[in-house]
Short mmCIF file of C-alpha atoms in Angstrom, two decimals:
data_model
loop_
_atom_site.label_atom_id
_atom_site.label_comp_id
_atom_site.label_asym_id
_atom_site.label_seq_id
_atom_site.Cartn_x
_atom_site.Cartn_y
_atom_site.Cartn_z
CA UNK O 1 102.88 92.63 121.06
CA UNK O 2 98.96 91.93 121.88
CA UNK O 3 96.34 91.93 119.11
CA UNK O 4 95.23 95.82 120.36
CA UNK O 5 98.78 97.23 119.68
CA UNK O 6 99.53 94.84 116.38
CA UNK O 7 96.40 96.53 115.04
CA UNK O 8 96.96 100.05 115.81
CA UNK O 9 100.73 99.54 114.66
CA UNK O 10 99.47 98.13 111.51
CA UNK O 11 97.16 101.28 110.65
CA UNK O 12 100.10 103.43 111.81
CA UNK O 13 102.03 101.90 108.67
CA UNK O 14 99.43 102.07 106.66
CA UNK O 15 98.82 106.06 107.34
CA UNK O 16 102.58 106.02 107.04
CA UNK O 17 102.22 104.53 103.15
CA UNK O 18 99.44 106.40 102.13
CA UNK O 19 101.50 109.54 102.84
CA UNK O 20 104.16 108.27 100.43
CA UNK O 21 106.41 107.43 103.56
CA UNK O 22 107.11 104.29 102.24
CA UNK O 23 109.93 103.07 103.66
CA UNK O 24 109.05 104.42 107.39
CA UNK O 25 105.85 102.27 106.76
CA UNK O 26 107.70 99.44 106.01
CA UNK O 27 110.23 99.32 109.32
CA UNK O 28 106.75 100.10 110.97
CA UNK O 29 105.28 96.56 109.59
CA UNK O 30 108.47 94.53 109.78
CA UNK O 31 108.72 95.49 113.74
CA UNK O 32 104.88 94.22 113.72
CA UNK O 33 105.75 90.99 112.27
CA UNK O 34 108.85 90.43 114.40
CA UNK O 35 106.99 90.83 117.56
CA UNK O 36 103.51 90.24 117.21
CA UNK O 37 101.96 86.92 118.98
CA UNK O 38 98.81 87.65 116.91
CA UNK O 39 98.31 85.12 113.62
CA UNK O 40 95.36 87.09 112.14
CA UNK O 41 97.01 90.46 113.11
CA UNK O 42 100.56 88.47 111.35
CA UNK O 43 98.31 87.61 108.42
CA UNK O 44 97.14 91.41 107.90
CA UNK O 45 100.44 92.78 107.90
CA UNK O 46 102.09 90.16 105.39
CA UNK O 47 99.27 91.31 103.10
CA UNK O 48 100.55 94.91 103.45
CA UNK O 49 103.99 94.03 102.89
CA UNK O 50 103.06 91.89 100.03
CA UNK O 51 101.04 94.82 98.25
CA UNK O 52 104.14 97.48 99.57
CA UNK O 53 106.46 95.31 97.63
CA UNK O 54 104.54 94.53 94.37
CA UNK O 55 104.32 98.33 93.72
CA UNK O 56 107.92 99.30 94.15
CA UNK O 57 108.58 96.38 91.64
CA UNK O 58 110.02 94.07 94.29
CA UNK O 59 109.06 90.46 93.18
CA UNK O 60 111.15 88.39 94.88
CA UNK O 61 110.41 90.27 98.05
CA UNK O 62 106.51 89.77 97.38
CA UNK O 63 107.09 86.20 96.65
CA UNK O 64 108.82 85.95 99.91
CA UNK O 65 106.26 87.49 102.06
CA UNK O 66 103.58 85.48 100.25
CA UNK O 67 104.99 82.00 100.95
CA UNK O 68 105.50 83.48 104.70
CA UNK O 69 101.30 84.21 104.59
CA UNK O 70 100.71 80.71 103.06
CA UNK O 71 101.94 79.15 106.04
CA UNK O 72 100.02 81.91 108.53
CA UNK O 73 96.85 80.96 107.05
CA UNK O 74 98.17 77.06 107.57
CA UNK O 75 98.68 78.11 110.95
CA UNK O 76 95.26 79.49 111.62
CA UNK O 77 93.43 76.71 109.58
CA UNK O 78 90.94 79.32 107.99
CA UNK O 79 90.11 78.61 104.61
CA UNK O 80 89.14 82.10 103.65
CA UNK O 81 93.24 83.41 104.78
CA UNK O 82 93.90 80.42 102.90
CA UNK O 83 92.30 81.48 99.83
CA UNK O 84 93.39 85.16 100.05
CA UNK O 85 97.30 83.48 100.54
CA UNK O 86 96.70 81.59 97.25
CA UNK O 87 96.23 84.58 95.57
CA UNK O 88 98.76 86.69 96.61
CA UNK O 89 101.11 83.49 95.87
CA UNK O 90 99.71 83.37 92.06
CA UNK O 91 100.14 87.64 91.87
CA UNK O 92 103.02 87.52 93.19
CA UNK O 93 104.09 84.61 90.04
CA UNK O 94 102.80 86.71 87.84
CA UNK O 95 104.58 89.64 88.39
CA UNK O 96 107.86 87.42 88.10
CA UNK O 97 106.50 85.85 84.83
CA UNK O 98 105.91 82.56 86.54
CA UNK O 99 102.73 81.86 84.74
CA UNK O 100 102.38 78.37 84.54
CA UNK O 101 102.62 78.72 88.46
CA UNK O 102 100.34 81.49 88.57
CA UNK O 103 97.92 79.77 86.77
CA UNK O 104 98.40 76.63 88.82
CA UNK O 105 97.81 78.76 92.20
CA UNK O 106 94.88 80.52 90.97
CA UNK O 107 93.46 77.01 89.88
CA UNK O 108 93.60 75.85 93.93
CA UNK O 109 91.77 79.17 94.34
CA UNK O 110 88.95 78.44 92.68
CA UNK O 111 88.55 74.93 93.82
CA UNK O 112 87.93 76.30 97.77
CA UNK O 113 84.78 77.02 96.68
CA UNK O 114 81.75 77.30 100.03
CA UNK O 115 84.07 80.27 101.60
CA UNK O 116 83.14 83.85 102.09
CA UNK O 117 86.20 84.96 100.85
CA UNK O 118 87.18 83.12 97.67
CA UNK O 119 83.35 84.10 96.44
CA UNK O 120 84.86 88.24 96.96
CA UNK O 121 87.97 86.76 94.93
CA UNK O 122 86.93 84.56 92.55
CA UNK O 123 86.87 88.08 90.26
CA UNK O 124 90.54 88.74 91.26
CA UNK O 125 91.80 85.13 90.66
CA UNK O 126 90.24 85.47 87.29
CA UNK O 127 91.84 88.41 86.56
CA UNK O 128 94.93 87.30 87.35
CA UNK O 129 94.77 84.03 85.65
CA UNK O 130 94.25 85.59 82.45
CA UNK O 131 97.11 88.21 82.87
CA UNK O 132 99.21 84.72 82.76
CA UNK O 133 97.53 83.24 79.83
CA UNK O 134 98.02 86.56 78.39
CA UNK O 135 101.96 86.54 79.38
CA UNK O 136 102.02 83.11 77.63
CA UNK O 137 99.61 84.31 74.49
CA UNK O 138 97.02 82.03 75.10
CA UNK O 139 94.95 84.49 73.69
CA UNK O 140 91.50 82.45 73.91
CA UNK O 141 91.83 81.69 77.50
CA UNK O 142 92.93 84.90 78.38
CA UNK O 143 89.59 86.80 77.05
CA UNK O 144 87.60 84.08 78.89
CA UNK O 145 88.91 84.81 81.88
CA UNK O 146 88.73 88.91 81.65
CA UNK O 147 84.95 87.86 80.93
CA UNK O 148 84.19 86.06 84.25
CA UNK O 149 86.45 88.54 85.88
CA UNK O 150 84.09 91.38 84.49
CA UNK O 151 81.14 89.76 84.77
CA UNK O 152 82.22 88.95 88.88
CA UNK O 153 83.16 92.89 89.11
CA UNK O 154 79.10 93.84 87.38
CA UNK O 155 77.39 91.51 89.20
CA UNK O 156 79.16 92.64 92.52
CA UNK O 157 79.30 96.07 91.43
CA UNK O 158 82.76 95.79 92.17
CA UNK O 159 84.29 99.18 90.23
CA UNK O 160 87.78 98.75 91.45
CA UNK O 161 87.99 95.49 89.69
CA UNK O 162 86.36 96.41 86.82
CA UNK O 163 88.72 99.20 86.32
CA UNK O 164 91.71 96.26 86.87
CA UNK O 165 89.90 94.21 84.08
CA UNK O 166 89.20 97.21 81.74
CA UNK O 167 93.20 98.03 81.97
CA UNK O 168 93.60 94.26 81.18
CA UNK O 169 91.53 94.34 78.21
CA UNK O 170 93.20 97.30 77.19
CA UNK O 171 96.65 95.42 77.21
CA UNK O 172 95.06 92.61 75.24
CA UNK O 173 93.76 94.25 72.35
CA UNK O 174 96.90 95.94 71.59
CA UNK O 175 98.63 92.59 71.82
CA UNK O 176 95.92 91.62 69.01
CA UNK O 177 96.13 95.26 67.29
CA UNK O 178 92.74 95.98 67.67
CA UNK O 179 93.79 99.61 68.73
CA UNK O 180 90.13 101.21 68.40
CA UNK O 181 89.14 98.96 71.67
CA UNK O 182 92.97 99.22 73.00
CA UNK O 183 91.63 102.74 74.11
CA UNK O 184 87.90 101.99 74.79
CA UNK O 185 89.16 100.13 77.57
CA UNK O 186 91.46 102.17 79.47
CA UNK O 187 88.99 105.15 78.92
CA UNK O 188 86.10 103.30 80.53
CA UNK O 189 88.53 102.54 83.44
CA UNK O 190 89.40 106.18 83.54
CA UNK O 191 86.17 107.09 83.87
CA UNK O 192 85.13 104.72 86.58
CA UNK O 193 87.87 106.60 88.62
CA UNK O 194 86.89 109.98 88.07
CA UNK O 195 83.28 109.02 88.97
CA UNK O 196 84.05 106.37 91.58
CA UNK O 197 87.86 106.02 92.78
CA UNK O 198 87.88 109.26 95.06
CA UNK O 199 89.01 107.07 97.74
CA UNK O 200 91.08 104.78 95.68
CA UNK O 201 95.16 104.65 95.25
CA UNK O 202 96.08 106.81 92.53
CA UNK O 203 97.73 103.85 91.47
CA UNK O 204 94.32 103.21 89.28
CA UNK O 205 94.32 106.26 87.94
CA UNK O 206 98.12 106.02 86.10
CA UNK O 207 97.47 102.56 85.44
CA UNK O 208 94.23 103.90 83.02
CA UNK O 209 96.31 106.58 81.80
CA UNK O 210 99.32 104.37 81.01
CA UNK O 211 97.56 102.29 78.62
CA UNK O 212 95.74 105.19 77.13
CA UNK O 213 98.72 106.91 76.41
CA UNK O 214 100.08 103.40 74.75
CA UNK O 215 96.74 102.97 72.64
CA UNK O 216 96.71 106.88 71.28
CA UNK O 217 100.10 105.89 70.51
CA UNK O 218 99.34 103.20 68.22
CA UNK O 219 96.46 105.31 66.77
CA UNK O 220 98.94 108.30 65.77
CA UNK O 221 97.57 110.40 68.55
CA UNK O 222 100.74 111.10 69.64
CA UNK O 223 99.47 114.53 71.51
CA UNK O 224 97.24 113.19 73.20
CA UNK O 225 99.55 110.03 74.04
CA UNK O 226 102.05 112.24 75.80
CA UNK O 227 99.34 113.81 78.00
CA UNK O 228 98.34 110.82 79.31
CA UNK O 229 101.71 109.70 79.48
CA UNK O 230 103.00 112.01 81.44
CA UNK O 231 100.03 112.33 84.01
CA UNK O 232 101.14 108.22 84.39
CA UNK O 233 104.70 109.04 84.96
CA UNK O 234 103.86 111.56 87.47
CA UNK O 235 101.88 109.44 89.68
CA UNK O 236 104.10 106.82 89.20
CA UNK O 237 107.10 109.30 90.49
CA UNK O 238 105.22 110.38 93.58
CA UNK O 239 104.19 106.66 94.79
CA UNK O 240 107.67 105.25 93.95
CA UNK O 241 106.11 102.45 91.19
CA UNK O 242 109.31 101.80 89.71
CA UNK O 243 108.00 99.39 87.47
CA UNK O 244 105.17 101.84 86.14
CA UNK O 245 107.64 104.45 86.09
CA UNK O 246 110.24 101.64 83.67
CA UNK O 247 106.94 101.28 81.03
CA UNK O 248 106.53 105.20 81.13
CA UNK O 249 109.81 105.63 79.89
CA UNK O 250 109.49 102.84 76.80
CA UNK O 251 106.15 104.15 76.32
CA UNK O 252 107.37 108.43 76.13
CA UNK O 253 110.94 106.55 74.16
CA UNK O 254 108.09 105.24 71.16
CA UNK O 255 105.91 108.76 70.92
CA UNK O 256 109.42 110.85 70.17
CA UNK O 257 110.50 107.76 67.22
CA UNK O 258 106.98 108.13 66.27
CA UNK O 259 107.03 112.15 65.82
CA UNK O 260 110.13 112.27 63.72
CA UNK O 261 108.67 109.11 61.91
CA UNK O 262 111.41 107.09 62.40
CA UNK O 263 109.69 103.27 61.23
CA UNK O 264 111.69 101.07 64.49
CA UNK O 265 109.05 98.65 64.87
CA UNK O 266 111.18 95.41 64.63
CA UNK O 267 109.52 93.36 61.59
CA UNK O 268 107.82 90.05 63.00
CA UNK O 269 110.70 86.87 62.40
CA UNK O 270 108.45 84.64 59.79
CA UNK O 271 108.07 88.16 57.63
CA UNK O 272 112.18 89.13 57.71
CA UNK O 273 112.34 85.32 57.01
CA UNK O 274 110.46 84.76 54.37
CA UNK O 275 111.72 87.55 52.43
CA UNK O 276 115.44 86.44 53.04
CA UNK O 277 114.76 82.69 51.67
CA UNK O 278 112.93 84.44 49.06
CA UNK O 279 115.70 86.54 47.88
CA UNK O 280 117.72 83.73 47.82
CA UNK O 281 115.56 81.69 46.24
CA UNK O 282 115.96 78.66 48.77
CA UNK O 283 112.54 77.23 48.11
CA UNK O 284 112.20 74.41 50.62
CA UNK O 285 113.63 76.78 53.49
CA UNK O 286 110.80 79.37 52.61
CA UNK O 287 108.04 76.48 52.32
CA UNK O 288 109.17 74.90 56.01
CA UNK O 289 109.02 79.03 57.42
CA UNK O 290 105.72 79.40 55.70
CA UNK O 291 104.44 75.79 57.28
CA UNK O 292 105.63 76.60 60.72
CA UNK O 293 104.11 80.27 60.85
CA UNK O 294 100.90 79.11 59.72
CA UNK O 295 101.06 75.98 62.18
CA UNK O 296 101.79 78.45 65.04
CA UNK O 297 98.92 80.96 63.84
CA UNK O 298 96.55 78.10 63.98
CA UNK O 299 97.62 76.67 67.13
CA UNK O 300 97.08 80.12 69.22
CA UNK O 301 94.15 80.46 67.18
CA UNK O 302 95.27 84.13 65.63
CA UNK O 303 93.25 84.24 62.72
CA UNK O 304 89.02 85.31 62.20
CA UNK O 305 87.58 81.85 61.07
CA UNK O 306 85.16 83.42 59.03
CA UNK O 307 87.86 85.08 56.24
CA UNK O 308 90.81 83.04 57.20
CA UNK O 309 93.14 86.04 57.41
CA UNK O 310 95.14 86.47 60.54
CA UNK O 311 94.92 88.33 63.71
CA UNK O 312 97.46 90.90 65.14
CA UNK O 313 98.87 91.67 61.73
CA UNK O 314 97.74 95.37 61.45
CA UNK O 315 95.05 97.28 63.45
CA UNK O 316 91.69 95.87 62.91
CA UNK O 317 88.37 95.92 64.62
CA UNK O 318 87.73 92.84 66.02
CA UNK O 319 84.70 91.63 67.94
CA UNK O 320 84.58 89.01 70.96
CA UNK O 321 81.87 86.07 70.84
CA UNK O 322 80.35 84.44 74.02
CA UNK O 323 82.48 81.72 73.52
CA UNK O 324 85.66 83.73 73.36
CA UNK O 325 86.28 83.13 69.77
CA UNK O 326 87.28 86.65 68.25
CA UNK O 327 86.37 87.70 64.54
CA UNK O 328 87.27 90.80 62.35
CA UNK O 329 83.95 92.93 62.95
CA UNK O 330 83.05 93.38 59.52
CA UNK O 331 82.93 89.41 59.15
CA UNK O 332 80.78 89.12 61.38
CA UNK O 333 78.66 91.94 59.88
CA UNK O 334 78.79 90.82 56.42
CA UNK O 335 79.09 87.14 57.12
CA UNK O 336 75.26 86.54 58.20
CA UNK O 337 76.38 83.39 59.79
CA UNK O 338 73.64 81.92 63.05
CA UNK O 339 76.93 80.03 64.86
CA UNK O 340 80.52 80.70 65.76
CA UNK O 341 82.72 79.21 62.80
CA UNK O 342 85.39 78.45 64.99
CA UNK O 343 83.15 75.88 68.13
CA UNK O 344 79.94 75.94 66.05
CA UNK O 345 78.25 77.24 69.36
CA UNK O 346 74.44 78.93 67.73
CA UNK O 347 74.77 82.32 69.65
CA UNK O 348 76.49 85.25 68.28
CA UNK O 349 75.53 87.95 70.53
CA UNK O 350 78.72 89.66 71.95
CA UNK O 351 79.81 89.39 75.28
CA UNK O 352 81.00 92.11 77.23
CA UNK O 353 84.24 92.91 75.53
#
């Protein structure tokens, strides 16, 4: 197969999968990549493949077809297929949890700097890296990097990745129960779909509503959180995303506990432990729980260093500094301080999130 037909057969599959005929597309791209002589035409397809794969929820399969692409782009000696390989490696970690590795992979990334490519990327690898530091609640890191990766997708006017990042975000801050900008996020990226995404994947458009539906949730809109959740779980059902489809389900499984009040939310291990040893009256046990929690809280840097309090205990504004450091909102309003407590850096005007 010549580089004329491995093209046209790779925009055959790729009509194929727009017009949810998924697995037709697929035999269409593995006969491409058993019979093609092409490397860049070889390289193309394994990106298809790898993106196929990742949205039917098939890790190991994505991993698979990205270590294949790694050694393509070896092949060709092109540091910009190289670059795009490393990323799809690090995604394709991520979506299996690997985040050290992810991490690790998206690090290389960013060192081939001088290529065309990784200066497109660099937004995506950011992204991605702090999805892992997320995974791994390195909370810190992970709003740095959702910073560069926003401030990539502004100064590129990049929408599509800004709507990524804003679904992100969205994620974060109801990992930190700041539920107010839980949905501020996911709304902006719904928006930059309705005004810009006409020729985008719907894909974007459940992933927005997804983690609106999850935010309204948390904020007792529980109406308005089965809306969203359903226009998710439809888009989800049409495209085959099993894995969106999997989060749909937990997410409509919480609104109907929620509407017949039912309190499930499992209570956080240092709280059901603390009471027990204080029940019993075991002292030392209670001080050592106490130690460790605060230890931990200190170490992932959960807590607003201007009141002391800690983070991710109940919903609370919060508000992000340059430097990453978060604080409750009304510390920093009432607090009148010139620096951040927490690096002693002298600017506190907010950053983007």
């Amino acid at each position: 197969m010549g580089q004329d037909q491995t093209k046209q057969q790779i925009e055959k599959g790729l009509h194929l999968y727009q017009s949810n005929q998924t697995e037709k597309a697929l035999r269409v791209w593995m006969r491409v990549l058993e019979k093609s002589a092409d490397p860049a035409g070889r390289f193309r397809v394994l990106g298809c493949l790898i993106t196929a794969h990742a949205e039917m929820g098939r890790y190991k399969d994505m991993l698979k077809f990205a270590v294949v692409q790694i050694d393509t782009a070896r092949e060709l000696e092109d540091p910009d297929f190289l670059t795009e390989s490393y990323l799809n490696l690090a995604r394709s970690n991520e979506k299996l949890c690997e985040f050290q590795k992810t991490i690790s992979y998206c690090k290389t990334c960013l060192n081939m700097q001088g290529t065309t490519v990784s200066l497109q990327l660099n937004g995506q690898v950011s992204l991605s890296m702090g999805n892992a530091f997320l995974g791994l609640s390195i909370f810190q890191k992970a709003l740095e990097c959702f910073e560069k990766a926003l401030r990539y997708a502004h100064n590129n006017d990049d929408k599509m990745l800004e709507c990524r990042v804003c679904c992100s975000l969205g994620n974060f801050y109801t990992q930190i129960k700041d539920y107010e900008k839980a949905l501020f996020f996911p709304c902006k990226a719904a928006e930059l779909v309705n005004d810009y995404g006409k020729g985008w994947s719907l894909k974007y458009r459940a992933m927005s509503q997804y983690h609106m539906a999850v935010a309204y949730r948390k904020l007792g809109r529980l109406a308005d959180a089965m809306d969203c959740c359903e226009e998710s779980m439809k888009i989800a059902l049409q495209h085959g995303d099993r894995p969106l489809q999997a989060l749909c389900l937990l997410c409509f499984a919480d609104i109907h506990r929620s509407r017949r009040d039912v309190q499930l939310s499992l209570l956080k291990l240092h709280c059901l432990c603390e009471r027990i040893y204080r029940t019993k009256e075991q002292q030392r046990e209670l001080r050592d729980h106490v130690v460790k929690f605060h230890e931990c809280v200190e170490e992932m840097e959960l807590y607003c260093g201007m009141c002391g309090e800690s983070i991710g205990e109940k919903n609370n504004q919060l508000q992000a500094l340059p430097c990453s450091h978060f604080f409750h909102l009304k510390c920093l309003q009432t607090n009148g301080t010139r620096g951040c407590p927490n690096c002693r850096r002298l600017s506190v005007k907010p950053g983007y999130v």
